[in-house]
Amino acid sequence: MKKLIVANWKMNPSTLKEAEQLFFATARTVGKSRNVEVIVCPPYPYLTAFRVQGSGFRLGAQDVFWEEKGAFTGEVSSRMLRSVGVSYAIVGHSERRALGETNEVINKKVNTALAAGLRVVLCVGERERVGNTEYALFVREEVKRGLMGVPRQFLKRLTVAYEPLWAIGSGAPDTPESTLEMAIYIRRILFDAFGKRASGSVRVLYGGSVTPENARAFLEDGGVDGLLVGRASLDAKAVGEIVKKAAHT
Ligand code: PGA
């Protein structure tokens, strides 16, 4: 399975000009990695500005709505995203959950996005670690409820990103050891819900304060198929280094 590096720019940078600079600088440092898939997720307004054909990237959106069209002011649908060349959507990021997104809403988004042909990165694991068991049950709930009703055949377009809240943007990442435990646990939940064949195609990522310095440890010892990178994705050089590490693990 190809390693997956997802660059989540969040609500950055502030102008199209800066976004273009970041995009092209990242394209230069990343180059064309044969065995790593790189997804760049800029804010909505910038999505149409980038031609990814010929670059080593695919485009991702940071969110998506669950209806296809109609009177939903401010929302953006899967088909709209696909029509401008977007192939991935992040769903259920903890920053969106903090704004009130529930598992129910996330589930609707996951189902419509997958049905529309988008690839989905479902983010889970956003609460404080109160104790391993309780925490694990919480993650289980997010995975199970987030994926309710998803047909098996769509699972090949699904990635689950394990992102503990305390690690996001904090400069204090999880350890590869506990990420490994969670990656195994998440794969087990998927296995139980969807069976071996369908669940075997789902990639599991780690996200939370990933840097060029810790990327290799997560990829080698964390049992994950890739990384979701926030802050470091605003530094083209850092993304290039992370992708290089992924190419050599
Ligand atoms: P971070 O963000 O790398 O800045 O911690 C990760 C994320 O929110 O996806």
PDB file of C-alpha atoms and ligand atoms in Angstrom:
ATOM      1  CA  MET A   1       0.000   0.000   0.000  1.00  0.00           C
ATOM      2  CA  LYS A   2       1.322   3.453  -0.897  1.00  0.00           C
ATOM      3  CA  LYS A   3       2.047   5.745   2.036  1.00  0.00           C
ATOM      4  CA  LEU A   4      -0.291   8.718   2.251  1.00  0.00           C
ATOM      5  CA  ILE A   5       0.749  12.195   3.393  1.00  0.00           C
ATOM      6  CA  VAL A   6      -2.120  14.651   3.838  1.00  0.00           C
ATOM      7  CA  ALA A   7      -1.219  18.336   4.137  1.00  0.00           C
ATOM      8  CA  ASN A   8      -4.033  20.148   5.923  1.00  0.00           C
ATOM      9  CA  TRP A   9      -3.485  23.883   5.574  1.00  0.00           C
ATOM     10  CA  LYS A  10      -6.521  24.658   7.764  1.00  0.00           C
ATOM     11  CA  MET A  11      -7.518  28.351   7.429  1.00  0.00           C
ATOM     12  CA  ASN A  12      -4.146  29.367   5.972  1.00  0.00           C
ATOM     13  CA  PRO A  13      -2.586  31.231   4.234  1.00  0.00           C
ATOM     14  CA  SER A  14      -4.469  34.537   4.118  1.00  0.00           C
ATOM     15  CA  THR A  15      -4.230  35.366   0.409  1.00  0.00           C
ATOM     16  CA  LEU A  16      -4.344  33.526  -2.897  1.00  0.00           C
ATOM     17  CA  LYS A  17      -0.908  34.844  -3.711  1.00  0.00           C
ATOM     18  CA  GLU A  18       0.601  33.258  -0.607  1.00  0.00           C
ATOM     19  CA  ALA A  19      -1.346  30.069  -1.263  1.00  0.00           C
ATOM     20  CA  GLU A  20       0.142  29.834  -4.753  1.00  0.00           C
ATOM     21  CA  GLN A  21       3.618  30.419  -3.390  1.00  0.00           C
ATOM     22  CA  LEU A  22       3.157  27.678  -0.816  1.00  0.00           C
ATOM     23  CA  PHE A  23       1.658  25.279  -3.343  1.00  0.00           C
ATOM     24  CA  PHE A  24       4.424  25.670  -5.897  1.00  0.00           C
ATOM     25  CA  ALA A  25       7.169  25.646  -3.291  1.00  0.00           C
ATOM     26  CA  THR A  26       5.709  22.423  -1.892  1.00  0.00           C
ATOM     27  CA  ALA A  27       5.479  20.939  -5.385  1.00  0.00           C
ATOM     28  CA  ARG A  28       9.155  21.696  -5.897  1.00  0.00           C
ATOM     29  CA  THR A  29      10.339  20.153  -2.637  1.00  0.00           C
ATOM     30  CA  VAL A  30       8.104  17.106  -2.925  1.00  0.00           C
ATOM     31  CA  GLY A  31       8.840  16.356  -6.568  1.00  0.00           C
ATOM     32  CA  LYS A  32       7.322  13.163  -7.846  1.00  0.00           C
ATOM     33  CA  SER A  33       7.405  10.419  -5.291  1.00  0.00           C
ATOM     34  CA  ARG A  34       6.434   7.147  -6.839  1.00  0.00           C
ATOM     35  CA  ASN A  35       5.621   5.320  -3.646  1.00  0.00           C
ATOM     36  CA  VAL A  36       3.999   8.138  -1.665  1.00  0.00           C
ATOM     37  CA  GLU A  37       0.647   9.753  -2.357  1.00  0.00           C
ATOM     38  CA  VAL A  38       0.578  13.423  -1.348  1.00  0.00           C
ATOM     39  CA  ILE A  39      -2.707  15.237  -0.798  1.00  0.00           C
ATOM     40  CA  VAL A  40      -2.813  19.003  -0.383  1.00  0.00           C
ATOM     41  CA  CYS A  41      -5.904  20.403   1.342  1.00  0.00           C
ATOM     42  CA  PRO A  42      -6.140  24.180   0.900  1.00  0.00           C
ATOM     43  CA  PRO A  43      -9.147  26.285   1.966  1.00  0.00           C
ATOM     44  CA  TYR A  44     -12.116  26.122  -0.468  1.00  0.00           C
ATOM     45  CA  PRO A  45     -11.482  29.404  -2.338  1.00  0.00           C
ATOM     46  CA  TYR A  46      -8.027  28.274  -3.453  1.00  0.00           C
ATOM     47  CA  LEU A  47      -8.996  24.846  -4.718  1.00  0.00           C
ATOM     48  CA  THR A  48      -9.601  25.916  -8.294  1.00  0.00           C
ATOM     49  CA  ALA A  49      -6.315  27.792  -8.489  1.00  0.00           C
ATOM     50  CA  PHE A  50      -4.152  24.703  -8.579  1.00  0.00           C
ATOM     51  CA  ARG A  51      -3.625  22.409 -11.484  1.00  0.00           C
ATOM     52  CA  VAL A  52      -2.577  19.188  -9.921  1.00  0.00           C
ATOM     53  CA  GLN A  53      -2.244  17.266 -13.142  1.00  0.00           C
ATOM     54  CA  GLY A  54       1.409  16.785 -13.737  1.00  0.00           C
ATOM     55  CA  SER A  55       2.332  17.676 -10.167  1.00  0.00           C
ATOM     56  CA  GLY A  56       2.892  14.921  -7.640  1.00  0.00           C
ATOM     57  CA  PHE A  57      -0.247  15.878  -5.710  1.00  0.00           C
ATOM     58  CA  ARG A  58      -3.904  15.291  -5.447  1.00  0.00           C
ATOM     59  CA  LEU A  59      -6.253  17.910  -4.052  1.00  0.00           C
ATOM     60  CA  GLY A  60      -8.323  17.499  -0.921  1.00  0.00           C
ATOM     61  CA  ALA A  61     -11.020  19.623   0.713  1.00  0.00           C
ATOM     62  CA  GLN A  62     -11.089  20.204   4.461  1.00  0.00           C
ATOM     63  CA  ASP A  63     -14.791  19.473   4.706  1.00  0.00           C
ATOM     64  CA  VAL A  64     -17.825  18.715   2.534  1.00  0.00           C
ATOM     65  CA  PHE A  65     -21.612  18.991   2.943  1.00  0.00           C
ATOM     66  CA  TRP A  66     -24.009  16.022   2.910  1.00  0.00           C
ATOM     67  CA  GLU A  67     -26.513  17.285   0.353  1.00  0.00           C
ATOM     68  CA  GLU A  68     -25.754  17.542  -3.343  1.00  0.00           C
ATOM     69  CA  LYS A  69     -27.436  20.859  -4.105  1.00  0.00           C
ATOM     70  CA  GLY A  70     -30.116  23.253  -3.016  1.00  0.00           C
ATOM     71  CA  ALA A  71     -30.858  25.859  -0.390  1.00  0.00           C
ATOM     72  CA  PHE A  72     -27.887  25.337   1.931  1.00  0.00           C
ATOM     73  CA  THR A  73     -26.215  28.714   2.192  1.00  0.00           C
ATOM     74  CA  GLY A  74     -22.497  28.537   2.649  1.00  0.00           C
ATOM     75  CA  GLU A  75     -22.135  24.808   2.008  1.00  0.00           C
ATOM     76  CA  VAL A  76     -20.151  22.975  -0.668  1.00  0.00           C
ATOM     77  CA  SER A  77     -21.123  19.588  -2.107  1.00  0.00           C
ATOM     78  CA  SER A  78     -19.118  16.535  -3.108  1.00  0.00           C
ATOM     79  CA  ARG A  79     -20.030  16.946  -6.768  1.00  0.00           C
ATOM     80  CA  MET A  80     -18.874  20.554  -6.762  1.00  0.00           C
ATOM     81  CA  LEU A  81     -15.572  19.438  -5.314  1.00  0.00           C
ATOM     82  CA  ARG A  82     -15.180  16.627  -7.797  1.00  0.00           C
ATOM     83  CA  SER A  83     -15.976  18.945 -10.684  1.00  0.00           C
ATOM     84  CA  VAL A  84     -12.989  21.151  -9.837  1.00  0.00           C
ATOM     85  CA  GLY A  85     -10.584  18.243  -9.574  1.00  0.00           C
ATOM     86  CA  VAL A  86     -10.756  17.496  -5.849  1.00  0.00           C
ATOM     87  CA  SER A  87     -10.405  13.817  -5.054  1.00  0.00           C
ATOM     88  CA  TYR A  88     -10.257  13.765  -1.243  1.00  0.00           C
ATOM     89  CA  ALA A  89     -12.275  15.294   1.600  1.00  0.00           C
ATOM     90  CA  ILE A  90     -11.340  15.426   5.267  1.00  0.00           C
ATOM     91  CA  VAL A  91     -14.428  14.735   7.387  1.00  0.00           C
ATOM     92  CA  GLY A  92     -14.862  15.067  11.144  1.00  0.00           C
ATOM     93  CA  HIS A  93     -11.675  16.941  11.949  1.00  0.00           C
ATOM     94  CA  SER A  94     -11.563  17.722  15.656  1.00  0.00           C
ATOM     95  CA  GLU A  95     -11.614  21.440  14.881  1.00  0.00           C
ATOM     96  CA  ARG A  96     -14.956  20.937  13.143  1.00  0.00           C
ATOM     97  CA  ARG A  97     -16.216  18.706  15.951  1.00  0.00           C
ATOM     98  CA  ALA A  98     -15.284  21.540  18.328  1.00  0.00           C
ATOM     99  CA  LEU A  99     -17.564  23.800  16.252  1.00  0.00           C
ATOM    100  CA  GLY A 100     -20.447  21.457  16.956  1.00  0.00           C
ATOM    101  CA  GLU A 101     -20.194  18.683  14.371  1.00  0.00           C
ATOM    102  CA  THR A 102     -21.625  15.461  15.773  1.00  0.00           C
ATOM    103  CA  ASN A 103     -21.026  11.841  14.810  1.00  0.00           C
ATOM    104  CA  GLU A 104     -24.432  11.921  13.143  1.00  0.00           C
ATOM    105  CA  VAL A 105     -23.508  14.852  10.908  1.00  0.00           C
ATOM    106  CA  ILE A 106     -20.125  13.316  10.178  1.00  0.00           C
ATOM    107  CA  ASN A 107     -21.786  10.050   9.216  1.00  0.00           C
ATOM    108  CA  LYS A 108     -24.028  11.811   6.685  1.00  0.00           C
ATOM    109  CA  LYS A 109     -21.011  13.565   5.192  1.00  0.00           C
ATOM    110  CA  VAL A 110     -18.994  10.344   4.982  1.00  0.00           C
ATOM    111  CA  ASN A 111     -21.830   8.504   3.254  1.00  0.00           C
ATOM    112  CA  THR A 112     -22.590  11.167   0.644  1.00  0.00           C
ATOM    113  CA  ALA A 113     -18.956  11.915  -0.100  1.00  0.00           C
ATOM    114  CA  LEU A 114     -18.104   8.240  -0.624  1.00  0.00           C
ATOM    115  CA  ALA A 115     -21.205   7.690  -2.735  1.00  0.00           C
ATOM    116  CA  ALA A 116     -20.226  10.665  -4.904  1.00  0.00           C
ATOM    117  CA  GLY A 117     -16.834   9.097  -5.555  1.00  0.00           C
ATOM    118  CA  LEU A 118     -14.714  11.219  -3.231  1.00  0.00           C
ATOM    119  CA  ARG A 119     -12.050   9.622  -1.091  1.00  0.00           C
ATOM    120  CA  VAL A 120     -12.681  10.373   2.571  1.00  0.00           C
ATOM    121  CA  VAL A 121     -10.267  10.913   5.437  1.00  0.00           C
ATOM    122  CA  LEU A 122     -12.370  10.379   8.556  1.00  0.00           C
ATOM    123  CA  CYS A 123     -10.711  11.911  11.624  1.00  0.00           C
ATOM    124  CA  VAL A 124     -11.247  10.301  15.018  1.00  0.00           C
ATOM    125  CA  GLY A 125      -9.743  10.390  18.467  1.00  0.00           C
ATOM    126  CA  GLU A 126     -10.332  13.865  19.629  1.00  0.00           C
ATOM    127  CA  ARG A 127     -10.918  13.693  23.359  1.00  0.00           C
ATOM    128  CA  GLU A 128      -8.572  13.821  26.278  1.00  0.00           C
ATOM    129  CA  ARG A 129      -6.951  10.592  27.266  1.00  0.00           C
ATOM    130  CA  VAL A 130      -8.669   9.906  30.566  1.00  0.00           C
ATOM    131  CA  GLY A 131      -7.636   6.312  30.801  1.00  0.00           C
ATOM    132  CA  ASN A 132      -6.849   3.927  28.037  1.00  0.00           C
ATOM    133  CA  THR A 133     -10.033   1.909  28.121  1.00  0.00           C
ATOM    134  CA  GLU A 134     -12.434   4.785  28.254  1.00  0.00           C
ATOM    135  CA  TYR A 135     -10.525   6.595  25.566  1.00  0.00           C
ATOM    136  CA  ALA A 136     -10.498   3.567  23.313  1.00  0.00           C
ATOM    137  CA  LEU A 137     -14.255   3.166  23.694  1.00  0.00           C
ATOM    138  CA  PHE A 138     -14.687   6.782  22.708  1.00  0.00           C
ATOM    139  CA  VAL A 139     -12.646   6.269  19.538  1.00  0.00           C
ATOM    140  CA  ARG A 140     -14.605   3.113  18.811  1.00  0.00           C
ATOM    141  CA  GLU A 141     -17.817   5.102  19.004  1.00  0.00           C
ATOM    142  CA  GLU A 142     -16.473   7.686  16.560  1.00  0.00           C
ATOM    143  CA  VAL A 143     -15.360   5.056  14.070  1.00  0.00           C
ATOM    144  CA  LYS A 144     -18.546   2.994  14.301  1.00  0.00           C
ATOM    145  CA  ARG A 145     -20.975   5.891  14.238  1.00  0.00           C
ATOM    146  CA  GLY A 146     -18.985   7.749  11.604  1.00  0.00           C
ATOM    147  CA  LEU A 147     -19.160   4.754   9.279  1.00  0.00           C
ATOM    148  CA  MET A 148     -22.732   3.632   9.888  1.00  0.00           C
ATOM    149  CA  GLY A 149     -24.425   2.493   6.700  1.00  0.00           C
ATOM    150  CA  VAL A 150     -21.296   2.706   4.549  1.00  0.00           C
ATOM    151  CA  PRO A 151     -21.437  -0.072   1.937  1.00  0.00           C
ATOM    152  CA  ARG A 152     -18.439  -2.401   1.964  1.00  0.00           C
ATOM    153  CA  GLN A 153     -17.495  -1.655  -1.607  1.00  0.00           C
ATOM    154  CA  PHE A 154     -16.880   2.020  -0.725  1.00  0.00           C
ATOM    155  CA  LEU A 155     -14.269   1.192   1.875  1.00  0.00           C
ATOM    156  CA  LYS A 156     -11.477   1.246  -0.661  1.00  0.00           C
ATOM    157  CA  ARG A 157     -11.980   5.009  -0.784  1.00  0.00           C
ATOM    158  CA  LEU A 158     -11.771   5.398   2.986  1.00  0.00           C
ATOM    159  CA  THR A 159      -8.884   6.453   5.212  1.00  0.00           C
ATOM    160  CA  VAL A 160      -9.169   6.811   8.995  1.00  0.00           C
ATOM    161  CA  ALA A 161      -6.920   9.376  10.663  1.00  0.00           C
ATOM    162  CA  TYR A 162      -6.175   8.875  14.325  1.00  0.00           C
ATOM    163  CA  GLU A 163      -5.668  12.343  15.783  1.00  0.00           C
ATOM    164  CA  PRO A 164      -5.622  12.707  19.558  1.00  0.00           C
ATOM    165  CA  LEU A 165      -6.855  16.135  20.563  1.00  0.00           C
ATOM    166  CA  TRP A 166      -4.009  16.857  22.927  1.00  0.00           C
ATOM    167  CA  ALA A 167      -1.491  16.279  20.157  1.00  0.00           C
ATOM    168  CA  ILE A 168      -3.048  18.571  17.547  1.00  0.00           C
ATOM    169  CA  GLY A 169      -1.221  21.860  17.195  1.00  0.00           C
ATOM    170  CA  SER A 170       0.334  21.408  20.618  1.00  0.00           C
ATOM    171  CA  GLY A 171       3.886  20.507  19.712  1.00  0.00           C
ATOM    172  CA  ALA A 172       3.386  17.447  21.927  1.00  0.00           C
ATOM    173  CA  PRO A 173       2.765  14.462  19.646  1.00  0.00           C
ATOM    174  CA  ASP A 174       1.509  11.084  20.752  1.00  0.00           C
ATOM    175  CA  THR A 175       4.137   8.360  21.073  1.00  0.00           C
ATOM    176  CA  PRO A 176       4.593   5.847  18.253  1.00  0.00           C
ATOM    177  CA  GLU A 177       3.916   3.089  20.811  1.00  0.00           C
ATOM    178  CA  SER A 178       0.467   4.305  21.773  1.00  0.00           C
ATOM    179  CA  THR A 179      -0.281   5.187  18.138  1.00  0.00           C
ATOM    180  CA  LEU A 180       0.515   1.573  17.276  1.00  0.00           C
ATOM    181  CA  GLU A 181      -1.983   0.389  19.898  1.00  0.00           C
ATOM    182  CA  MET A 182      -4.658   2.682  18.510  1.00  0.00           C
ATOM    183  CA  ALA A 183      -3.915   1.784  14.896  1.00  0.00           C
ATOM    184  CA  ILE A 184      -4.346  -1.908  15.736  1.00  0.00           C
ATOM    185  CA  TYR A 185      -7.495  -1.135  17.688  1.00  0.00           C
ATOM    186  CA  ILE A 186      -9.008   0.902  14.834  1.00  0.00           C
ATOM    187  CA  ARG A 187      -8.183  -1.859  12.330  1.00  0.00           C
ATOM    188  CA  ARG A 188      -9.882  -4.344  14.650  1.00  0.00           C
ATOM    189  CA  ILE A 189     -13.059  -2.237  14.774  1.00  0.00           C
ATOM    190  CA  LEU A 190     -13.060  -2.021  10.972  1.00  0.00           C
ATOM    191  CA  PHE A 191     -12.449  -5.758  10.697  1.00  0.00           C
ATOM    192  CA  ASP A 192     -15.353  -6.546  13.035  1.00  0.00           C
ATOM    193  CA  ALA A 193     -17.694  -4.178  11.229  1.00  0.00           C
ATOM    194  CA  PHE A 194     -16.806  -4.881   7.608  1.00  0.00           C
ATOM    195  CA  GLY A 195     -14.863  -8.132   7.446  1.00  0.00           C
ATOM    196  CA  LYS A 196     -11.316  -8.855   6.433  1.00  0.00           C
ATOM    197  CA  ARG A 197     -11.393  -8.088   2.739  1.00  0.00           C
ATOM    198  CA  ALA A 198     -13.151  -4.741   2.850  1.00  0.00           C
ATOM    199  CA  SER A 199     -11.386  -3.473   5.961  1.00  0.00           C
ATOM    200  CA  GLY A 200      -7.981  -4.509   4.635  1.00  0.00           C
ATOM    201  CA  SER A 201      -8.041  -1.704   2.076  1.00  0.00           C
ATOM    202  CA  VAL A 202      -8.589   1.089   4.625  1.00  0.00           C
ATOM    203  CA  ARG A 203      -5.535   3.167   5.396  1.00  0.00           C
ATOM    204  CA  VAL A 204      -4.946   4.380   8.938  1.00  0.00           C
ATOM    205  CA  LEU A 205      -3.035   7.630   9.482  1.00  0.00           C
ATOM    206  CA  TYR A 206      -1.605   9.406  12.480  1.00  0.00           C
ATOM    207  CA  GLY A 207      -2.018  13.178  12.934  1.00  0.00           C
ATOM    208  CA  GLY A 208      -0.990  15.620  15.662  1.00  0.00           C
ATOM    209  CA  SER A 209       2.200  17.706  15.755  1.00  0.00           C
ATOM    210  CA  VAL A 210       3.876  15.730  12.991  1.00  0.00           C
ATOM    211  CA  THR A 211       7.267  17.178  12.007  1.00  0.00           C
ATOM    212  CA  PRO A 212      10.141  16.061   9.765  1.00  0.00           C
ATOM    213  CA  GLU A 213      11.870  14.973  12.991  1.00  0.00           C
ATOM    214  CA  ASN A 214       9.181  12.601  14.253  1.00  0.00           C
ATOM    215  CA  ALA A 215       7.631  11.461  10.948  1.00  0.00           C
ATOM    216  CA  ARG A 216       9.851   8.434  10.518  1.00  0.00           C
ATOM    217  CA  ALA A 217       9.162   7.114  14.032  1.00  0.00           C
ATOM    218  CA  PHE A 218       5.398   7.209  13.455  1.00  0.00           C
ATOM    219  CA  LEU A 219       5.688   5.567  10.060  1.00  0.00           C
ATOM    220  CA  GLU A 220       8.062   2.866  11.200  1.00  0.00           C
ATOM    221  CA  ASP A 221       6.857   2.137  14.727  1.00  0.00           C
ATOM    222  CA  GLY A 222       3.349   3.611  14.844  1.00  0.00           C
ATOM    223  CA  GLY A 223       1.747   0.995  12.601  1.00  0.00           C
ATOM    224  CA  VAL A 224       0.215   3.641  10.320  1.00  0.00           C
ATOM    225  CA  ASP A 225       0.043   4.005   6.542  1.00  0.00           C
ATOM    226  CA  GLY A 226       0.675   7.716   6.512  1.00  0.00           C
ATOM    227  CA  LEU A 227       0.398  11.050   8.271  1.00  0.00           C
ATOM    228  CA  LEU A 228      -1.975  13.985   8.494  1.00  0.00           C
ATOM    229  CA  VAL A 229       0.126  17.115   8.778  1.00  0.00           C
ATOM    230  CA  GLY A 230      -1.233  20.474   9.970  1.00  0.00           C
ATOM    231  CA  ARG A 231       1.168  23.205  10.987  1.00  0.00           C
ATOM    232  CA  ALA A 232       4.221  21.696   9.294  1.00  0.00           C
ATOM    233  CA  SER A 233       2.320  21.623   5.996  1.00  0.00           C
ATOM    234  CA  LEU A 234       2.669  25.429   5.836  1.00  0.00           C
ATOM    235  CA  ASP A 235       6.411  24.941   5.468  1.00  0.00           C
ATOM    236  CA  ALA A 236       7.194  23.573   2.006  1.00  0.00           C
ATOM    237  CA  LYS A 237      10.597  22.325   3.047  1.00  0.00           C
ATOM    238  CA  ALA A 238       9.151  20.398   5.987  1.00  0.00           C
ATOM    239  CA  VAL A 239       6.578  18.718   3.741  1.00  0.00           C
ATOM    240  CA  GLY A 240       9.348  17.722   1.338  1.00  0.00           C
ATOM    241  CA  GLU A 241      11.287  16.136   4.187  1.00  0.00           C
ATOM    242  CA  ILE A 242       8.257  14.306   5.563  1.00  0.00           C
ATOM    243  CA  VAL A 243       7.480  12.912   2.118  1.00  0.00           C
ATOM    244  CA  LYS A 244      11.074  11.823   1.714  1.00  0.00           C
ATOM    245  CA  LYS A 245      10.917   9.987   5.055  1.00  0.00           C
ATOM    246  CA  ALA A 246       7.672   8.312   3.948  1.00  0.00           C
ATOM    247  CA  ALA A 247       9.305   7.237   0.700  1.00  0.00           C
ATOM    248  CA  HIS A 248      12.060   5.484   2.623  1.00  0.00           C
ATOM    249  CA  THR A 249      10.044   3.626   5.242  1.00  0.00           C
TER     250      THR A 249
HETATM  251  P1  PGA B   1      -0.917  19.746  13.584  1.00  0.00           P
HETATM  252  O1  PGA B   1      -2.384  19.481  13.050  1.00  0.00           O
HETATM  253  O2  PGA B   1       0.012  18.970  12.684  1.00  0.00           O
HETATM  254  O3  PGA B   1      -0.739  21.210  13.485  1.00  0.00           O
HETATM  255  O4  PGA B   1      -0.876  19.228  14.985  1.00  0.00           O
HETATM  256  C1  PGA B   1      -2.796  18.215  12.670  1.00  0.00           C
HETATM  257  C2  PGA B   1      -4.226  18.257  12.274  1.00  0.00           C
HETATM  258  O5  PGA B   1      -5.003  18.994  12.867  1.00  0.00           O
HETATM  259  O6  PGA B   1      -4.631  17.578  11.326  1.00  0.00           O
END
